[in-house]
Coordinates of C-alpha atoms in Angstrom, one line a residue:
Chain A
X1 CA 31.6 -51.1 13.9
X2 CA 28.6 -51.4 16.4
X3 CA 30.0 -47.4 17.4
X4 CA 29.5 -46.8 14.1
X5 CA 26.5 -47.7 13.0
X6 CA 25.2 -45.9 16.1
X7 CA 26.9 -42.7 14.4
X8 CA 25.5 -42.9 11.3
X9 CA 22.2 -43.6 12.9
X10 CA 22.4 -40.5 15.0
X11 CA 23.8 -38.2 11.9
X12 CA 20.5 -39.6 9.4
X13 CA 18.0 -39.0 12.6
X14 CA 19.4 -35.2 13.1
X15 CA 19.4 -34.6 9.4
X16 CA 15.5 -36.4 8.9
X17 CA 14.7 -33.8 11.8
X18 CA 16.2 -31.0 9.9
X19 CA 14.5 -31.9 6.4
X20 CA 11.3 -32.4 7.6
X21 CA 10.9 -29.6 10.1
X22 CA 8.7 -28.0 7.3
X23 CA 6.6 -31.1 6.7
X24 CA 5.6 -30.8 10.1
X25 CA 4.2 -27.9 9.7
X26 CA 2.3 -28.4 6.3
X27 CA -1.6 -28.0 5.9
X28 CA -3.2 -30.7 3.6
X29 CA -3.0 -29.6 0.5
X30 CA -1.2 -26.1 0.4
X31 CA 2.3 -24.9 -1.2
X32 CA 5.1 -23.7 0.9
X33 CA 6.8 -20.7 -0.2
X34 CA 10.2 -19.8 1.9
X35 CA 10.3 -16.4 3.5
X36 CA 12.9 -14.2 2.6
X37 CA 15.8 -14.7 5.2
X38 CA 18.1 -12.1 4.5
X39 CA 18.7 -8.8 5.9
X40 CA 16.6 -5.9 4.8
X41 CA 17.2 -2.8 3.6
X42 CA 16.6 -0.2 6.4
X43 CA 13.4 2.2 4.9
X44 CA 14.6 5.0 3.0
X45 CA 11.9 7.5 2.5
X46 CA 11.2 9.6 -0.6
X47 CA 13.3 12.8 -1.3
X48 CA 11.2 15.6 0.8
X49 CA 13.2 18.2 2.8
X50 CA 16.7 19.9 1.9
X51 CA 19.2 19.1 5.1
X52 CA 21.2 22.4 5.9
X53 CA 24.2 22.0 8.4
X54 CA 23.6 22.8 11.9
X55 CA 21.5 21.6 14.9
X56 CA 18.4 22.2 13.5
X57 CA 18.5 20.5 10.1
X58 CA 15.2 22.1 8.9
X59 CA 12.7 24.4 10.1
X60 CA 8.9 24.2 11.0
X61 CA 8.6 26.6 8.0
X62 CA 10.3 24.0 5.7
X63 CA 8.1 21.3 7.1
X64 CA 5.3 23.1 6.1
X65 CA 5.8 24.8 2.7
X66 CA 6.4 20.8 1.7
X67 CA 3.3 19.5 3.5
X68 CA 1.4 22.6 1.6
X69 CA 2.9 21.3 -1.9
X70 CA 3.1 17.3 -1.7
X71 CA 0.5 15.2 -0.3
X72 CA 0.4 13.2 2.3
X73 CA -0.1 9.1 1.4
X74 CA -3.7 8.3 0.6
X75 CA -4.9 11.8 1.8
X76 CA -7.4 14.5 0.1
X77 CA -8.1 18.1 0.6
X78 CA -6.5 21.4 0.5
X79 CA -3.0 21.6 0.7
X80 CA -3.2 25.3 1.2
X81 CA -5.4 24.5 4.7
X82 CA -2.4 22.8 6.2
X83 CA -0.2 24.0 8.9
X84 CA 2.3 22.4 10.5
X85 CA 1.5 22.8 14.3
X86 CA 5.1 21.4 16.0
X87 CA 8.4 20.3 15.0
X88 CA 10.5 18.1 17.0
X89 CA 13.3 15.9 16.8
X90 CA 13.3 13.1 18.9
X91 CA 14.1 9.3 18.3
X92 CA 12.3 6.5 16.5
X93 CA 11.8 5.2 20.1
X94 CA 9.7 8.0 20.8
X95 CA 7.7 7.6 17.5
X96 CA 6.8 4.1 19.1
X97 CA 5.5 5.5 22.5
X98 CA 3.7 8.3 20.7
X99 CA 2.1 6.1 18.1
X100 CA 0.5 3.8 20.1
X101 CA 3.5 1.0 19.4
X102 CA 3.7 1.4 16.3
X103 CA 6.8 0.2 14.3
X104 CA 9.0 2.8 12.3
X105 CA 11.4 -0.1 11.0
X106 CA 14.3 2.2 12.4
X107 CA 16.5 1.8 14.9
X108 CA 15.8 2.9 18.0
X109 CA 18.0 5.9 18.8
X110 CA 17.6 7.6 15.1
X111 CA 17.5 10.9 14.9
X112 CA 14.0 11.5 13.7
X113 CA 11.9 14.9 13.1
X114 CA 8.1 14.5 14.1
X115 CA 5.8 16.9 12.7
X116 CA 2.3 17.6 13.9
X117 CA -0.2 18.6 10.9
X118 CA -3.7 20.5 11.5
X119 CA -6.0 20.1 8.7
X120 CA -8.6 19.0 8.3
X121 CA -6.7 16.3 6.2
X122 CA -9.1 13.4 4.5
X123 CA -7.6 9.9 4.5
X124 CA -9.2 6.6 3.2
X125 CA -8.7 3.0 2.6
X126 CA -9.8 0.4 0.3
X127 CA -12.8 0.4 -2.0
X128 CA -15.3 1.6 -1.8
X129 CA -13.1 4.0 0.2
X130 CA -15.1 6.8 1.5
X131 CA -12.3 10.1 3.0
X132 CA -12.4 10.3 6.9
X133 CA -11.7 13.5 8.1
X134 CA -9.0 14.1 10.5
X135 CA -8.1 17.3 12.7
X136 CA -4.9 16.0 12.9
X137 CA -1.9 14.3 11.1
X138 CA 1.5 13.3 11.4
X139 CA 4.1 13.5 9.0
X140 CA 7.9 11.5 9.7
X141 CA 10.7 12.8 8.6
X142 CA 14.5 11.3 8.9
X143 CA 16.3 14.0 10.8
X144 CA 19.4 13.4 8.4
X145 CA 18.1 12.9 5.2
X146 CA 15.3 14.9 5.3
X147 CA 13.6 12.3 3.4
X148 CA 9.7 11.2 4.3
X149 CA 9.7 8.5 6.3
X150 CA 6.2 8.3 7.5
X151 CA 2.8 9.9 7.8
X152 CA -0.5 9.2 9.2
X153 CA -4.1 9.9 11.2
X154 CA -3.9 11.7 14.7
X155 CA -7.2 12.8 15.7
X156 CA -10.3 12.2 14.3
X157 CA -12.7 15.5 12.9
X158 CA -15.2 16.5 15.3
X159 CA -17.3 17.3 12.1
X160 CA -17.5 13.6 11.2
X161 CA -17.6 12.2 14.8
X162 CA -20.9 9.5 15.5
X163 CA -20.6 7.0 12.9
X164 CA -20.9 8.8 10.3
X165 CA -17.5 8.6 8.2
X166 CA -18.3 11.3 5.7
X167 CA -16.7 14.8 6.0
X168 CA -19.3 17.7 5.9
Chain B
X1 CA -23.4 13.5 -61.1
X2 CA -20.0 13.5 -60.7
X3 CA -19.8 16.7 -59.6
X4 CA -22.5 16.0 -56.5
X5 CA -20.2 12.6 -55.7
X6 CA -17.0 14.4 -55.3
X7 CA -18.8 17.1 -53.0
X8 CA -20.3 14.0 -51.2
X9 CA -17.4 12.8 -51.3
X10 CA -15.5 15.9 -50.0
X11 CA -18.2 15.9 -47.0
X12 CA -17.7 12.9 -45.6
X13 CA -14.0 13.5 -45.4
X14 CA -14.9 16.3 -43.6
X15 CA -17.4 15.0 -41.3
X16 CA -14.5 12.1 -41.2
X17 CA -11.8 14.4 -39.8
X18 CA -14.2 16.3 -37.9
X19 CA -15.0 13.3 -35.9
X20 CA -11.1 12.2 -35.2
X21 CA -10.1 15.7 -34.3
X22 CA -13.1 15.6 -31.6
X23 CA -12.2 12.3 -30.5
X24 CA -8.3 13.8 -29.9
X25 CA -9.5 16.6 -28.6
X26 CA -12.1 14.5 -26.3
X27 CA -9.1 12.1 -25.1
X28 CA -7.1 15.5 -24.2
X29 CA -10.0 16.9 -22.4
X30 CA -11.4 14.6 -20.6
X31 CA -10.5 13.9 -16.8
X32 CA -11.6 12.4 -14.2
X33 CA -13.2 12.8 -10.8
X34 CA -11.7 10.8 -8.2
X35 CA -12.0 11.8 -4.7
X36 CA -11.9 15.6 -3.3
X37 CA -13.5 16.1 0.5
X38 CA -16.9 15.2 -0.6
X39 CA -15.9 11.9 -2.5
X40 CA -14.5 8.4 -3.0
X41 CA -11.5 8.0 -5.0
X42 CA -11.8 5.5 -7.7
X43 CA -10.7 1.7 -8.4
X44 CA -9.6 -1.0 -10.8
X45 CA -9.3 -4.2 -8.2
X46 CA -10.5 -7.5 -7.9
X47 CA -11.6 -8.2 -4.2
X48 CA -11.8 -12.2 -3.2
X49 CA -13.8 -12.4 0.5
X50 CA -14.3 -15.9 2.2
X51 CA -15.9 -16.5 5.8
X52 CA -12.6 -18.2 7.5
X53 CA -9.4 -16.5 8.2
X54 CA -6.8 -15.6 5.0
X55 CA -4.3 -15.7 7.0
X56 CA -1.7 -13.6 4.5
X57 CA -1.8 -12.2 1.1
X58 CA 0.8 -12.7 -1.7
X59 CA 1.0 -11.1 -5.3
X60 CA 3.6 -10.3 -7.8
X61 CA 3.5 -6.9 -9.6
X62 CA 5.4 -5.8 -12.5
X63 CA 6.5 -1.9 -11.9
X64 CA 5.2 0.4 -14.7
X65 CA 5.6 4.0 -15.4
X66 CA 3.5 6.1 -13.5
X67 CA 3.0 9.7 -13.1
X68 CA 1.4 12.3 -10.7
X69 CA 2.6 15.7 -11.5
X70 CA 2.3 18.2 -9.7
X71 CA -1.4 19.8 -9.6
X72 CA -2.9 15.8 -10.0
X73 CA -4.6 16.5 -6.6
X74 CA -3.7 13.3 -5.3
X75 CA -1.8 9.9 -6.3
X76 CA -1.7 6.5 -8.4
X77 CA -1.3 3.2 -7.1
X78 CA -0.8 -0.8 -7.6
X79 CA -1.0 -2.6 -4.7
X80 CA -2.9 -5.7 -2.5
X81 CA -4.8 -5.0 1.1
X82 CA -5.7 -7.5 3.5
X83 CA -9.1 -6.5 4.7
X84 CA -10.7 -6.7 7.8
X85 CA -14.8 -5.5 8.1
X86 CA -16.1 -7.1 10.7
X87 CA -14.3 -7.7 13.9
X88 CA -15.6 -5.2 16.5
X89 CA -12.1 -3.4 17.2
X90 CA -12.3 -3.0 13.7
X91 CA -15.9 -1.9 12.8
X92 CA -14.8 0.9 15.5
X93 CA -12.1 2.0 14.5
X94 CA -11.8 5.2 12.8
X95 CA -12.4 4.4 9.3
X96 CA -15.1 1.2 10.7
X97 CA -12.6 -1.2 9.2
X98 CA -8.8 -2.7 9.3
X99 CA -6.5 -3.4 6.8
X100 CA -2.6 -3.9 5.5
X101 CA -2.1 -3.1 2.4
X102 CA 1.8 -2.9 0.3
X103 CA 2.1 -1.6 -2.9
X104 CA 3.8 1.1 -5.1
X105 CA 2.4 4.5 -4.9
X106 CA 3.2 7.8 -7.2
X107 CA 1.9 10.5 -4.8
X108 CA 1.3 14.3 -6.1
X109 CA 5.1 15.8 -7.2
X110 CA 6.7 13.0 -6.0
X111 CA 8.7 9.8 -7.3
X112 CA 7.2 5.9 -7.6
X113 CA 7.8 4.6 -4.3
X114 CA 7.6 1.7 -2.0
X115 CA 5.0 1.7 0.6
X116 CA 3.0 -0.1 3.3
X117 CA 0.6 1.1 5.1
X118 CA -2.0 -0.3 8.2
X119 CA -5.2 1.1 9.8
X120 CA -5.4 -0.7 13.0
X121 CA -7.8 -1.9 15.5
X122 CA -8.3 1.5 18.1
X123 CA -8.9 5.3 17.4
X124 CA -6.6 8.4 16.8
X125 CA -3.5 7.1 15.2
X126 CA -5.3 4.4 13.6
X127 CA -3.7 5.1 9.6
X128 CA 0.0 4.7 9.2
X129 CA 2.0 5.0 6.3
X130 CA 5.6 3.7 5.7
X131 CA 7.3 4.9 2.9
X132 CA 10.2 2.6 1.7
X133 CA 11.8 3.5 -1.3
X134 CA 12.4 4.3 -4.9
X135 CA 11.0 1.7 -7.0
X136 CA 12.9 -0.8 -9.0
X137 CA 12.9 -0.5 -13.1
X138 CA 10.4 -0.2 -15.1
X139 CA 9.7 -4.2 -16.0
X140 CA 10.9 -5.5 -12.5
X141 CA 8.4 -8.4 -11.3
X142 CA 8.4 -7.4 -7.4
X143 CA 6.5 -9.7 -4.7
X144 CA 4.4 -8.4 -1.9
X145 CA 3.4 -10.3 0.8
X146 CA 1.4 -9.6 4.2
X147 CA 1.2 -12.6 6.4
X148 CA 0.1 -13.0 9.7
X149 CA 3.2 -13.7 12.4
X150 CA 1.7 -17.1 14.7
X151 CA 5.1 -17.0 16.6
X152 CA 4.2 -13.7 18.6
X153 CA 1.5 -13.0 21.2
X154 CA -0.7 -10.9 19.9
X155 CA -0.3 -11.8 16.1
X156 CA 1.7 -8.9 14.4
X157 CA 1.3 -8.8 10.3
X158 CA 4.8 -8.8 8.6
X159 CA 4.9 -7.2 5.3
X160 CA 7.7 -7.8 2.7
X161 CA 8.5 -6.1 -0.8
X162 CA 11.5 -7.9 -2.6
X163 CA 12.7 -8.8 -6.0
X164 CA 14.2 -12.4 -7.5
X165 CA 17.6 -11.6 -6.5
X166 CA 16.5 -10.1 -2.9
X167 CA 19.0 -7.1 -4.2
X168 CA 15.4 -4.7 -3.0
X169 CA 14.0 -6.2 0.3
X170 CA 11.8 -4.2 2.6
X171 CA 9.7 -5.6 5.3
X172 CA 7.6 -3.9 8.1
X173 CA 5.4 -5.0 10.8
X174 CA 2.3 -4.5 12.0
X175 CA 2.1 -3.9 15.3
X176 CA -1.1 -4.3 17.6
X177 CA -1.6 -0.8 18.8
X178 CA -1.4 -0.3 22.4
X179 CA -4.1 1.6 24.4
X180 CA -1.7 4.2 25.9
X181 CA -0.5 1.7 28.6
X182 CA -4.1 1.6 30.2
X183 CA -4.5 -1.7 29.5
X184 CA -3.6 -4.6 27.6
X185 CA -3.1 -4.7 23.7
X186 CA -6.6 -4.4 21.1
X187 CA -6.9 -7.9 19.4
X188 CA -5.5 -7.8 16.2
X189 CA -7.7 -7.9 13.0
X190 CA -8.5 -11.1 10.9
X191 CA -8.8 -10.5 7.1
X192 CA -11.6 -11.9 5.2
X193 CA -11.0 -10.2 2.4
X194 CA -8.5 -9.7 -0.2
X195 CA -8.1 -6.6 -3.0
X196 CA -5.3 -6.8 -5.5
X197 CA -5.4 -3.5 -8.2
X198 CA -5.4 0.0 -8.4
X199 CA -6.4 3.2 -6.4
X200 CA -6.9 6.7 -7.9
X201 CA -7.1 10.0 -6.2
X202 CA -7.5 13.2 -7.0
X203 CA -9.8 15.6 -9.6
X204 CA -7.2 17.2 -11.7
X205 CA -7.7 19.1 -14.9
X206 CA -6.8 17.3 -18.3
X207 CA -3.0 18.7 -18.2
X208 CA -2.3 17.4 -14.7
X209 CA -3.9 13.7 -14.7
X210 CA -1.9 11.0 -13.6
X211 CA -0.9 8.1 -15.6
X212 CA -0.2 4.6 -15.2
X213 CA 0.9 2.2 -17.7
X214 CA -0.4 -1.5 -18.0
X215 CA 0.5 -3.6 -15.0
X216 CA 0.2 -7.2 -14.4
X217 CA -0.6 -8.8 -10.6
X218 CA 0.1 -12.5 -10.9
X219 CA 0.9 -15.3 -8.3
X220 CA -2.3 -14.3 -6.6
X221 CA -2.1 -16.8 -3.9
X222 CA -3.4 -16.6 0.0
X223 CA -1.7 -17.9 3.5
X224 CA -3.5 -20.9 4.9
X225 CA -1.9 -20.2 8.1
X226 CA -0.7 -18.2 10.1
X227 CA 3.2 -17.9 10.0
X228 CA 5.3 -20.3 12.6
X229 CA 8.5 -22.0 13.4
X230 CA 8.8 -23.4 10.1
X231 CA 9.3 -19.3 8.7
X232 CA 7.1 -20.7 5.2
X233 CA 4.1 -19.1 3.9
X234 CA 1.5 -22.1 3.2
X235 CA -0.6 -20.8 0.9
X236 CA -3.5 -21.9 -1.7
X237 CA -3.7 -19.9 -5.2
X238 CA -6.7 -18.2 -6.4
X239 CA -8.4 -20.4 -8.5
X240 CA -11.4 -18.6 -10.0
X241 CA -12.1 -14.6 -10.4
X242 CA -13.3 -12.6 -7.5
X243 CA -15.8 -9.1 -8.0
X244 CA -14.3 -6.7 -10.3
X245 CA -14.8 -3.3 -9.1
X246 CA -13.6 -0.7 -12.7
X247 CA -14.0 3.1 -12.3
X248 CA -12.6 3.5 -15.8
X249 CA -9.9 5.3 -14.7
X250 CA -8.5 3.1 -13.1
X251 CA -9.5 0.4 -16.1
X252 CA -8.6 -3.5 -14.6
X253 CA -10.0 -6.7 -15.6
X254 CA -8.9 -10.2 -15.7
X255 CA -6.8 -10.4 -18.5
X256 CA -6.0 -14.3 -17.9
X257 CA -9.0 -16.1 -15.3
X258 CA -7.5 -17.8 -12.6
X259 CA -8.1 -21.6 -12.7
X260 CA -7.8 -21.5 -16.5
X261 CA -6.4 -23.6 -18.4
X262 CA -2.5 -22.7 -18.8
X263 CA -2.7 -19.8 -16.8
X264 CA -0.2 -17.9 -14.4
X265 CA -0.8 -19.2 -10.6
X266 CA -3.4 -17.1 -9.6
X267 CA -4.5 -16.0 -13.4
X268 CA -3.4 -12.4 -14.6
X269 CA -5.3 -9.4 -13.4
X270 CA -3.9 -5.8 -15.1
X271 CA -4.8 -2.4 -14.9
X272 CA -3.9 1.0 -16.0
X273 CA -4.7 4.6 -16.1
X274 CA -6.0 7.0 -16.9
X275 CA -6.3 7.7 -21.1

């Protein structure tokens, strides 16, 4: 009986551990909302490049007659400027150790194509959102897809260098 | 006399259809002029700021048509950015600011798409932009979040896009960038600000504008801490409006406040472009 009691006891301490693991944790006066817990969907990128068979599944001059005619996320400027500088497929690894640790959401061996943009290429953020020019870009691109995966800043115009944000 | 009040008459129809066939014409015509180079592009948001910490950002938005053909010069967007102004590694960075924002973005010849995108603390790749997906339906009610991750050393940002049913779920972190293993890791930024609404780019002519249909942001809510063991985002709505910023296009206003009576958590905010 005693062994019992002792049981039960045990069973209702583990469980009040269990149910209140979030009150723990709760600030006076705010709402919890539970994080999604389920596996998600690996990135898929939007339709970009045609895939042809082979070891090279698109060229440099693919890469840029698309950078030329789509634009780059939150960028401005003349397509027509852009040229597409290198082409290389490496792995989302790589993409990490290039980009300053920056997280693709891939795995870490896929087969990615990294593609190095000259512009100038104007990017900006949230209001009031003045363009920042940029000599360089990148732009992602999933080496078996050919699907955009990514893009972003490189280096920073030297005609908008010392504070001053706005392009010339 | 009856003869001058049937010309009078006649007249005014004209002057009548005159005016209506302007107005089409005018509505046709006109454009917009929302970021080349030289200029800003425009916006429809709300922007809340406080002097402590928000610690994450939260909003639901209902996915519209949108359009960006090709020739629109640039893209359409509904989205929510955690903002950071004024920490030094951020007030140096490239754009003199840090943010994550998460949205759905139509960019020039392209389809609606998932996105999330950072501009860290640090110089040269400081912008990144991670493209996700093609959007759920038109109707869908998707939920954005950006919260701050308190389990890891420095704080990374997770991002997540997902529907009720969790059948769509993105996430994405963002990472502290590294200073090219010459040192340790830039601290990470601390928003003070939040933006929920639109951003237009691009000075197209009349035939190439994009297009956005109404689109609702509710559940404006904020984290009051940063994410731990416990895997909950804590979080405070919105209780009363923050500055409206409307470029007309993008139009955006409150269409419920927050804090009033019967309204959604977080009140209604909506905008659309560009007609």
């Amino acid at each position: 009986m005693s062994r019992q009691i002792v049981l039960i006891s045990l069973v209702a301490l583990l469980a009040g551990g269990t149910a209140c693991d979030s009150c723990r944790h709760a600030p006076v006066g705010a709402v919890q909302l539970k994080l999604p817990t389920e596996t998600p969907q690996r990135p898929q990128g939007m339709k970009a490049l045609d895939v042809k068979p082979g070891a090279e599944p698109f060229s440099q001059a693919d890469v840029t007659q698309y950078v030329q005619t789509h634009r780059l996320a939150k960028s401005v400027g003349d397509l027509s400027q852009l040229q597409v500088e290198s082409l290389q497929f490496i792995t989302a690894r790589e993409v990490s150790g290039r980009l300053q640790n920056v997280s693709t959401g891939l795995p870490d061996d896929q087969r990615v194509a990294f593609a190095v943009i000259k512009g100038p290429l104007y990017f900006s953020g949230p209001a009031p959102g003045k363009p920042v020019a940029f000599e360089r870009a990148y732009a992602l691109f999933d080496a078996q897809t050919g699907n955009l995966l990514m893009s972003g800043t490189l280096e920073r115009g030297k005609a908008s260098t010392g504070g001053d944000n706005q392009p010339k | 006399m009856s003869i001058q009040i049937r010309f009078g008459s006649r007249v005014l129809q004209l002057v009548v259809l005159g005016f209506l066939l302007g107005a089409a014409a005018h509505a046709q015509t006109t454009t917009y002029s929302c970021g080349n180079p030289q200029s800003g592009h425009c916006y429809g948001v709300n922007s809340w700021t406080q002097s402590g910490e928000y610690f994450g950002a939260y909003t639901d938005i209902a996915q519209v048509a949108m359009s960006c053909p090709s020739g629109c010069g640039g893209f359409v967007d509904d989205e929510i950015w955690l903002i950071d102004r004024s920490s030094s590694n951020c007030t140096t960075n490239d754009f003199q600011m840090c943010w994550v924002e998460a949205g759905t973005i139509e960019s020039e010849g392209s389809n609606p798409t998932y996105f999330w995108a950072d501009a860290r603390p640090g110089t040269g790749n400081t912008f990144n932009a991670h493209y996700l997906g093609g959007t759920d339906p038109v109707g869908t009610v998707d939920h954005y979040m950006i919260v701050k991750d308190g389990r890891s050393s420095p704080n990374n940002y997770l991002i997540f896009i997902y529907d009720d049913s969790h059948s769509t779920l993105y996430n994405g972190t963002s990472s502290v960038a590294g200073t090219g293993g010459c040192g340790s890791a830039l601290p990470q930024m601390a928003g003070t600000e939040i933006d929920i609404g639109q951003e237009l780019a691009g000075s197209p002519s009349a035939a190439n504008k994009a297009s956005a249909a109404s689109a609702n942001f509710t559940r404006n809510i904020w984290a009051v801490q940063a994410l731990d063991s416990s895997y909950t985002f804590w979080y405070n709505a919105q209780t009363a409006a923050g500055g409206v910023r409307s470029d007309n296009p993008p139009t955006a206003s409150w269409t419920i406040n927050p804090g009033s009576s019967g309204a959604p958590e977080g009140g209604q905010f909506t905008t659309r472009c560009c007609s």
